Short mmCIF file of C-alpha atoms and ligand atoms in Angstrom, two decimals:
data_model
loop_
_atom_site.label_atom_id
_atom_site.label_comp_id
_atom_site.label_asym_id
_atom_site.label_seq_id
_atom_site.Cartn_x
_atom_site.Cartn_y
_atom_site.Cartn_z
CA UNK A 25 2.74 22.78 13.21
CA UNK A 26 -0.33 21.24 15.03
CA UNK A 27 -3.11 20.58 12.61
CA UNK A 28 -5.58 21.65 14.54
CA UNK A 29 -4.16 25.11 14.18
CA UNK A 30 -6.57 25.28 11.29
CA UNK A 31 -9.06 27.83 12.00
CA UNK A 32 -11.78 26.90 9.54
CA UNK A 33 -13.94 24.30 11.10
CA UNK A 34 -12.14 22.31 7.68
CA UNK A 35 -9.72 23.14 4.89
CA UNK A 36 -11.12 22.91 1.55
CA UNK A 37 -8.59 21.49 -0.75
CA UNK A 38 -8.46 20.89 -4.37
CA UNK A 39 -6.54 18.43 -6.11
CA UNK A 40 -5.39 20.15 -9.12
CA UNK A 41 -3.90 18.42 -12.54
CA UNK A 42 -4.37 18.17 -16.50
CA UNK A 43 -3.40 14.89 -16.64
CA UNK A 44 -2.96 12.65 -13.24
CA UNK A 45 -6.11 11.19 -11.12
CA UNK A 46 -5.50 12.88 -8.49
CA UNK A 47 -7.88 10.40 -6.98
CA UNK A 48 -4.78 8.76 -5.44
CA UNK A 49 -4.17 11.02 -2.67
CA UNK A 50 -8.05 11.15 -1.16
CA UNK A 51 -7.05 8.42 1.06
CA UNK A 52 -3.62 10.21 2.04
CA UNK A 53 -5.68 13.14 2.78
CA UNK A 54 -8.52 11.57 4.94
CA UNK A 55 -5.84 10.25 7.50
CA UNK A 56 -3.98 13.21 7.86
CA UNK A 57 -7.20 15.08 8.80
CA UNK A 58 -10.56 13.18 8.61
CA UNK A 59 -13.26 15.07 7.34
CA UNK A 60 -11.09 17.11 4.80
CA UNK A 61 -13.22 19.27 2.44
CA UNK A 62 -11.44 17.57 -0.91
CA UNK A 63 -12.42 19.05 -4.40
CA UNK A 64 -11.13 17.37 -7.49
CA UNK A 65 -11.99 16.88 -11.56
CA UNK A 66 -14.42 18.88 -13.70
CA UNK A 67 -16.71 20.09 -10.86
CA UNK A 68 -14.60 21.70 -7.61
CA UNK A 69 -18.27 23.38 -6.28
CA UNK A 70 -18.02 26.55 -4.88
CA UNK A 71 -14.48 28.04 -5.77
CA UNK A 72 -14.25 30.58 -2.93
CA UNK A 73 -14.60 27.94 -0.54
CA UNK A 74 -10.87 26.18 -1.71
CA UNK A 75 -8.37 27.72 0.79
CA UNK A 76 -5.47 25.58 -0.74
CA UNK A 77 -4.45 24.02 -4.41
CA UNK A 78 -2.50 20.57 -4.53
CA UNK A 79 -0.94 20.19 -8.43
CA UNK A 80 0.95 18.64 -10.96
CA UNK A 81 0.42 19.99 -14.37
CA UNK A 82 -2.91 22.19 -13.10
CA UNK A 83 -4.66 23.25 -16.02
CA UNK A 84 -3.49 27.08 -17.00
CA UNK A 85 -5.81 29.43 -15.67
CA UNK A 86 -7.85 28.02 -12.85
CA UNK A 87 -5.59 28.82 -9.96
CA UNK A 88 -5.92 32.47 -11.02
CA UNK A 89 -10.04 31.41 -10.71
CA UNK A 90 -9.68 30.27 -7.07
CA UNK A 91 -10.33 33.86 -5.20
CA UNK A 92 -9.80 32.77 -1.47
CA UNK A 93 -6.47 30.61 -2.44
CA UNK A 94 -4.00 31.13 0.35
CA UNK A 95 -1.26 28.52 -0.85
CA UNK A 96 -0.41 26.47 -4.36
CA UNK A 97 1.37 23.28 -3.14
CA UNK A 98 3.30 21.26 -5.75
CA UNK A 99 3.05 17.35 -4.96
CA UNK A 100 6.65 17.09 -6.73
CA UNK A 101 9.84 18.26 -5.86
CA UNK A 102 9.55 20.90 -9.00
CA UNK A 103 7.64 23.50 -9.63
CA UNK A 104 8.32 23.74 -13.43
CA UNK A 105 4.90 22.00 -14.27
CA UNK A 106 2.96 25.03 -12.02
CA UNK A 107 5.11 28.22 -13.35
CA UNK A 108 4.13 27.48 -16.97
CA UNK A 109 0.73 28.81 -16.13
CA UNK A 110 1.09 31.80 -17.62
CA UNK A 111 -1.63 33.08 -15.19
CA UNK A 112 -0.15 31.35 -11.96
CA UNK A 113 -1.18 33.73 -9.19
CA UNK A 114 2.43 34.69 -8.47
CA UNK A 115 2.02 36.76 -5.25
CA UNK A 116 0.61 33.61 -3.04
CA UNK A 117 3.21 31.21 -1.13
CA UNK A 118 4.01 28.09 -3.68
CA UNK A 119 5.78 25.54 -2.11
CA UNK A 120 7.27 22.16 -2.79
CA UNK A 121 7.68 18.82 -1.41
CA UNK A 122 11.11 17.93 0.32
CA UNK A 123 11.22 14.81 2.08
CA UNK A 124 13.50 11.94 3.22
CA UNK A 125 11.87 8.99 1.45
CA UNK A 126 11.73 11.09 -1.95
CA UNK A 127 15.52 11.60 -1.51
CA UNK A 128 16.24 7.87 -0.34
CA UNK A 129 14.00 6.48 -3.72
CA UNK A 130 16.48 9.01 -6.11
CA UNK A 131 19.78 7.83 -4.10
CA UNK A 132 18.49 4.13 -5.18
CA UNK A 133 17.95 5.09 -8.42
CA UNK A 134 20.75 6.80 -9.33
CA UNK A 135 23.09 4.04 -7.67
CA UNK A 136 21.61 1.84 -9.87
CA UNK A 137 21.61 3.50 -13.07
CA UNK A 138 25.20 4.22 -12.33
CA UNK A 139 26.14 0.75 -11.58
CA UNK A 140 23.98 -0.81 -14.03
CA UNK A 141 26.56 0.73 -17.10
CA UNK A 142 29.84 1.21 -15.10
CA UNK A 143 29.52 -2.38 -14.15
CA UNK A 144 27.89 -3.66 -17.48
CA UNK A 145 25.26 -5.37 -15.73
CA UNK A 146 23.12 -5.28 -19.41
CA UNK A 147 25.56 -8.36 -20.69
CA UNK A 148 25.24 -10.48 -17.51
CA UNK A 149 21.35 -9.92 -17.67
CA UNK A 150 21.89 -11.26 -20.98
CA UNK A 151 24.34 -13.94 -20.45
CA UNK A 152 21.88 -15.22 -17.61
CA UNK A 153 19.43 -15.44 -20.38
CA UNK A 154 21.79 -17.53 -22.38
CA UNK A 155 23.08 -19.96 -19.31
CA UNK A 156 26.20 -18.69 -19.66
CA UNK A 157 29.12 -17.84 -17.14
CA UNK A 158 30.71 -14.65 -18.72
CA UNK A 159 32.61 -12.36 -16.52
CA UNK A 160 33.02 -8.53 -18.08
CA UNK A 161 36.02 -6.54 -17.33
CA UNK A 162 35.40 -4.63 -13.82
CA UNK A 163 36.73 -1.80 -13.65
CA UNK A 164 37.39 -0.03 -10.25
CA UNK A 165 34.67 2.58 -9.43
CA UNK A 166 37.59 4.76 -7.95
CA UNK A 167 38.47 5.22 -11.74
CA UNK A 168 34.87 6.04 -12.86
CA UNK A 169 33.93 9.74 -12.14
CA UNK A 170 30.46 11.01 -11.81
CA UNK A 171 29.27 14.45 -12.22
CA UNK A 172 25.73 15.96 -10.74
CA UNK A 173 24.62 18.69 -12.09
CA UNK A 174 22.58 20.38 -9.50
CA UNK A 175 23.65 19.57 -6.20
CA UNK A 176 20.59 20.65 -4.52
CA UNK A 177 18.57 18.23 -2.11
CA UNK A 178 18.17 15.27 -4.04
CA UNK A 179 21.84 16.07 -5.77
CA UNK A 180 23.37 15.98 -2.48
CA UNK A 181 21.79 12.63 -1.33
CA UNK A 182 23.01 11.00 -4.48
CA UNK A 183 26.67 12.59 -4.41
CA UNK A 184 26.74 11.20 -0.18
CA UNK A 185 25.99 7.50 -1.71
CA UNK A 186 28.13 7.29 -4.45
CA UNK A 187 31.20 8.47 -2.88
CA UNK A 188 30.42 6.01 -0.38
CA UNK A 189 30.51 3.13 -2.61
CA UNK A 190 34.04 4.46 -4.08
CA UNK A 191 32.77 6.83 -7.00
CA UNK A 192 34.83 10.16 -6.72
CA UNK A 193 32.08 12.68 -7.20
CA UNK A 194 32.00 16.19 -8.58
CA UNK A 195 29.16 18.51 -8.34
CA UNK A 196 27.71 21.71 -9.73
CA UNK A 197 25.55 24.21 -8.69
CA UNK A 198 24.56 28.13 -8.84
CA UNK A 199 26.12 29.01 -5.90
CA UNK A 200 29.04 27.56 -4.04
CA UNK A 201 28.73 24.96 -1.15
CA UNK A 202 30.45 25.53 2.34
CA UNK A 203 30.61 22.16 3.39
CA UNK A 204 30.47 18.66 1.31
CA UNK A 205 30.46 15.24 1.91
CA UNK A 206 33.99 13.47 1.75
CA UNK A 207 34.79 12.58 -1.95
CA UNK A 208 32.79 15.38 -3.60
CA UNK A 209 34.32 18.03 -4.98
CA UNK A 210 32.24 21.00 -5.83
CA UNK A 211 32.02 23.35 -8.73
CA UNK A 212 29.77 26.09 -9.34
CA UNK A 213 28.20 28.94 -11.92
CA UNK A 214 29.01 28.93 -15.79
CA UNK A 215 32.66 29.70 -15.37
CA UNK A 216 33.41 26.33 -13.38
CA UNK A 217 30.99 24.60 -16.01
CA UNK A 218 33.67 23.35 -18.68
CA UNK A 219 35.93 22.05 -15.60
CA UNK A 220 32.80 19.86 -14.31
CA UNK A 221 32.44 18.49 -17.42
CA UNK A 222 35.58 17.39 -18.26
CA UNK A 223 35.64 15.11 -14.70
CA UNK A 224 32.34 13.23 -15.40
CA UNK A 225 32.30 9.88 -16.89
CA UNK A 226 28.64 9.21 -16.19
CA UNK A 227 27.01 12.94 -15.65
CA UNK A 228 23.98 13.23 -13.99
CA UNK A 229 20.99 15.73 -14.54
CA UNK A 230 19.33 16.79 -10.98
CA UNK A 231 18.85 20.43 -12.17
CA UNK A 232 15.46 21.86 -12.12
CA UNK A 233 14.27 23.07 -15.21
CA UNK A 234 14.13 26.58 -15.90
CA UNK A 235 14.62 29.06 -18.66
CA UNK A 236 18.30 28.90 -17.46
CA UNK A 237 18.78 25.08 -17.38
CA UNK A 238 16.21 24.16 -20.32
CA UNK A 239 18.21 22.38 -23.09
CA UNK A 240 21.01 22.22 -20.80
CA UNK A 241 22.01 18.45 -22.26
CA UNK A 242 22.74 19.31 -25.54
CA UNK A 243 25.31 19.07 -28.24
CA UNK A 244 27.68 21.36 -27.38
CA UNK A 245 27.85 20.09 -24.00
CA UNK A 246 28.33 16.33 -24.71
CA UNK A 247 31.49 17.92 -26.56
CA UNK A 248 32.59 18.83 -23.40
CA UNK A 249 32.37 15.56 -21.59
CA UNK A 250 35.36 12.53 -21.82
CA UNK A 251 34.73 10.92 -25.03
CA UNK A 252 32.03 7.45 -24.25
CA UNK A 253 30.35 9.19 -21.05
CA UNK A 254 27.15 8.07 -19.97
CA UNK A 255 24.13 10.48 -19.39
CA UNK A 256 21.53 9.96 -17.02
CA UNK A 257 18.83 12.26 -16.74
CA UNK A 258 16.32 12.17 -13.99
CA UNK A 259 15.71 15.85 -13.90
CA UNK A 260 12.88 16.86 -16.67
CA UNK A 261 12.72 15.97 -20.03
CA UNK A 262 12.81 19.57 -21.12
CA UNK A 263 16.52 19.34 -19.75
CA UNK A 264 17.82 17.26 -22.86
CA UNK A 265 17.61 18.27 -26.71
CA UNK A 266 16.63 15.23 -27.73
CA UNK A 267 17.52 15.38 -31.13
CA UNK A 268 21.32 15.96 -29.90
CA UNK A 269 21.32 12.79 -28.31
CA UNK A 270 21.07 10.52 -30.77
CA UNK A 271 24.14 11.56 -32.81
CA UNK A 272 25.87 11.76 -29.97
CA UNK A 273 25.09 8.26 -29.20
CA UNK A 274 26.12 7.15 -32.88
CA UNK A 275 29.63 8.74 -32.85
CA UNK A 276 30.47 7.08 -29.18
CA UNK A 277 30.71 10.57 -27.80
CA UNK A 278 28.07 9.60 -25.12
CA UNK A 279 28.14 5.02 -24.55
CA UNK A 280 25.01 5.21 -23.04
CA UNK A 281 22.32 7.38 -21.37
CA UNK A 282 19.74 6.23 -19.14
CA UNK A 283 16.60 8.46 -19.18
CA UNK A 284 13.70 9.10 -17.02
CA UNK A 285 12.08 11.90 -17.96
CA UNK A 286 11.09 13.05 -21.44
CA UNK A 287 9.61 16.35 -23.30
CA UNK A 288 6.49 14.17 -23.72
CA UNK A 289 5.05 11.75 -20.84
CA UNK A 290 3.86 8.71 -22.07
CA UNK A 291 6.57 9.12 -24.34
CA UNK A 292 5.17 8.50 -28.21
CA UNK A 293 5.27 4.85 -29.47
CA UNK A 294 7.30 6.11 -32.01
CA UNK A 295 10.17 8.21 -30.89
CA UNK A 296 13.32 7.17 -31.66
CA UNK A 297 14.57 6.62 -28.45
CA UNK A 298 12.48 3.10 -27.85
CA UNK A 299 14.39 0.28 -28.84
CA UNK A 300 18.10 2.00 -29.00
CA UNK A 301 20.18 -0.43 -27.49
CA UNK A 302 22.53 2.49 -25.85
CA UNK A 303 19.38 4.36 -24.04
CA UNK A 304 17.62 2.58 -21.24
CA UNK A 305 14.11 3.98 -20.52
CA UNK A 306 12.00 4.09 -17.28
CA UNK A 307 9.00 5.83 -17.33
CA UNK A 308 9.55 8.75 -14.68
CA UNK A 309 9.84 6.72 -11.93
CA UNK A 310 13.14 7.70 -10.28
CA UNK A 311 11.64 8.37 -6.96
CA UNK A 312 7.80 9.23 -5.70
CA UNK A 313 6.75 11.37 -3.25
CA UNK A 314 4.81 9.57 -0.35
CA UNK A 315 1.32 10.21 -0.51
CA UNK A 316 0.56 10.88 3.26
CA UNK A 317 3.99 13.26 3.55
CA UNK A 318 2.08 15.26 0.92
CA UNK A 319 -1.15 15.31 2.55
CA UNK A 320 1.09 16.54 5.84
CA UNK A 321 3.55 19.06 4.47
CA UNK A 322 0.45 20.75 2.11
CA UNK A 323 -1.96 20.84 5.56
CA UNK A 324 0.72 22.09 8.14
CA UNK A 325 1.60 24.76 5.37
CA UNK A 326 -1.87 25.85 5.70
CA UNK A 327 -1.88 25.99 8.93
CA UNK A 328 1.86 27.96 8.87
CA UNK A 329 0.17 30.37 6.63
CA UNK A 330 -3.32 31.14 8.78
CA UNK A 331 -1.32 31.85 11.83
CA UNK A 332 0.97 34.49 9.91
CA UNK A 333 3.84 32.21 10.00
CA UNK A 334 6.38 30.71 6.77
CA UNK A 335 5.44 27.47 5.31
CA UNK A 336 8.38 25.16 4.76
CA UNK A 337 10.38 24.45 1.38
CA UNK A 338 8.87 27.77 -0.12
CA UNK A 339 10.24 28.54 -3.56
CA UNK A 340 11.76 31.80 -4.80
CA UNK A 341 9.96 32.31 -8.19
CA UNK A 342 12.55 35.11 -8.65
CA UNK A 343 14.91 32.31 -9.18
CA UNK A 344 12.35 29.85 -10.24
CA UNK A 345 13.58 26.99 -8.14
P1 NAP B 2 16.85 21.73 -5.31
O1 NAP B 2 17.04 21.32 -3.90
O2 NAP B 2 16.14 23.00 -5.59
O3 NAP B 2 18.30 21.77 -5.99
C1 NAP B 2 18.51 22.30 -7.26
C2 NAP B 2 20.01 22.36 -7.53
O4 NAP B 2 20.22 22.81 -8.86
C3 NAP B 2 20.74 23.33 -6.59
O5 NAP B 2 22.00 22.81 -6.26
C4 NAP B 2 20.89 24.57 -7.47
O6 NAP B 2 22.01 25.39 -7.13
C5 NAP B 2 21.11 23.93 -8.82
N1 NAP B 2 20.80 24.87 -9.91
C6 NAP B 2 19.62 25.47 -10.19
N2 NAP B 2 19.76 26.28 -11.25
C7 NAP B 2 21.04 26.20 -11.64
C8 NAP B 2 21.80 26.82 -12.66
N3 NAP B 2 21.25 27.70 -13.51
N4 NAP B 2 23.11 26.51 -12.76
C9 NAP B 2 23.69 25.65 -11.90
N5 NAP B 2 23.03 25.01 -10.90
C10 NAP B 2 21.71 25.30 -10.78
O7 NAP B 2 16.06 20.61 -6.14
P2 NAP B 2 15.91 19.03 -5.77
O8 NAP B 2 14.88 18.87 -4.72
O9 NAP B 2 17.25 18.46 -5.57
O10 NAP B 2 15.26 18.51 -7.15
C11 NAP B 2 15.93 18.68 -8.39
C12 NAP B 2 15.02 18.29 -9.53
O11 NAP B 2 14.91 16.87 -9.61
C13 NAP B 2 13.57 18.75 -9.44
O12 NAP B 2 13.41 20.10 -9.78
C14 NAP B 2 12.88 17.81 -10.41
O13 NAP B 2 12.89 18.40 -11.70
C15 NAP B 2 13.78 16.58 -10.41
N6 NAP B 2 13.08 15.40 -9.84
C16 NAP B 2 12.87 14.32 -10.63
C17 NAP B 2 12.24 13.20 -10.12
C18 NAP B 2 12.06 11.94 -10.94
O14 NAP B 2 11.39 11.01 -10.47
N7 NAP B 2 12.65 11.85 -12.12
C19 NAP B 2 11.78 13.19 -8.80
C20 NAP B 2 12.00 14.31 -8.01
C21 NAP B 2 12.66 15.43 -8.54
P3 NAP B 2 22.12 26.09 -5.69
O15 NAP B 2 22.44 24.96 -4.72
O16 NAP B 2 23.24 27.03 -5.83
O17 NAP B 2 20.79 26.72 -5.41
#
């Protein structure tokens, strides 16, 4: 879609969120079309004016305010922090952000958090420390399974490049899949749930969250997994009962889990999870979306929408993905 397919002599477009500066993407936004009619913080002028809203975490009740809105654009992949508006305008187009270089920074990131514990990388970080040559037991990956739950885009990526490095690979999803890389098997829908489980070694959270997959990593599901699995969870934080995990941790049901997303972002100085020696914390920073591809997809949307046609990577808020 050409740009310049705009009709408005400029789109007016406001940078919506509770908590972020969304400062960060003026630049993004100026080189993807100069002159851009940006609107951001406590002042956004004239609210008829915005034609499109750009958020993470907007703050409940102002995109029902906007009365010219033609699109909401989430700067994420989800869309969970933008349906918890209670008042989200639910008959305009909301769309997401799909892109190569978000699904190349998860395939890193899951690699590594896989690696990291299957290849007990923790002890030779410490052993460097100490100046010590101290070889761990290695363990071929083709005897390591790894589970995804949700094998959507960024599922996908990361099933493709860890059956390439010798991981067998399962996946599960809503619906089944046609056609799958070589060395995934696929699973889908509750009844194929307790089979998935039983196959992952390290399991992986790539779900979305919704009232369907909140809580998802709980309890009764650790149960379910080969006694001393590994959890990662780069999906949201709302995914994981966190007070499950910690007993789970202290009984060796689950070795290890590596978390990057949590109910509460900064997570508190004091939760429990800081300073466990079996969880591994990053601070939501599994993968980013590139600034300018956000700028792009949210402007070439508009422009899909003002000439009648579909913008891409539209979401079905029936199914809430
Ligand atoms: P996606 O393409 O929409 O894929 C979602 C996958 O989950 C699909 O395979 C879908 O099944 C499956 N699914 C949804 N609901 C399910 C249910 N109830 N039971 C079983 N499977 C279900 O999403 P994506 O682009 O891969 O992104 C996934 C999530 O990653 C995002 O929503 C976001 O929360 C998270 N994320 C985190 C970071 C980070 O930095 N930590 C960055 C980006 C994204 P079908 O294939 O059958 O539809």
């Amino acid at each position: 879609m050409e740009l310049n397919a705009i009709k408005k002599p400029m789109p007016c477009v406001a940078l919506l969120s509770e908590g972020l500066n969304m400062q960060y993407l003026t630049d993004a936004f100026n080189e993807a079309c100069p002159g851009v009619d940006l609107r951001m913080g406590s002042d956004l002028g004239a609210l008829e004016d915005i034609d499109v809203a750009v958020c993470w975490f907007p703050p409940h009740g102002l995109l029902a305010q906007l009365p010219n809105l033609r699109l909401v654009q989430s700067l994420a992949a989800g869309i969970d922090h933008i349906v918890a508006d209670p008042d989200l305008p639910r008959q305009l187009p909301l769309c997401r952000i799909v892109d190569t270089g978000m699904a190349a920074g998860m395939k890193a990131y899951v690699s590594w958090a896989v690696v990291q514990h299957h290849r007990g990388m923790k002890a030779y970080v410490a052993s460097s420390a100490a100046g010590q040559w101290q070889e761990q037991d290695i363990v071929s990956p083709r005897r390591h399974r790894v589970g995804i739950a949700g094998l959507g885009t960024l599922g996908m990526a990361c099933a493709e490049s860890l059956a390439s490095i010798g991981y067998p690979v399962r996946g599960w999803s809503r619906s089944a899949k046609d056609a799958l890389p070589d060395g995934v098997t696929g699973f889908h829908g509750n009844d194929q749930l307790d089979a998935f489980l039983s196959g992952c070694d390290t399991l992986v959270c790539l779900l979305p969250l919704t009232p369907q997959t909140q809580g998802f990593l709980n309890a009764g599901l650790f149960a379910k997994l080969p006694r001393g699995a590994h959890l990662i969870n780069v999906g949201r934080g709302d995914h994981l009962v966190e007070a499950d995990l910690l007993p789970a941790l202290e009984s060796g049901q689950l070795s290890a889990a590596t978390l990057d997303a949590f109910s509460q972002e900064p997570l508190p100085q004091d939760h429990p999870f800081w300073g466990n020696a079996r969880i591994l914390i990053t601070p939501h920073i599994a993968t980013r979306t590139d600034r300018l591809v956000i700028a792009q997809q949210t402007l070439a949307n508009l422009a899909s929408l003002q000439q009648g046609q579909r913008p891409v990577n539209l979401v079905d808020l029936a199914r809430g993905y």
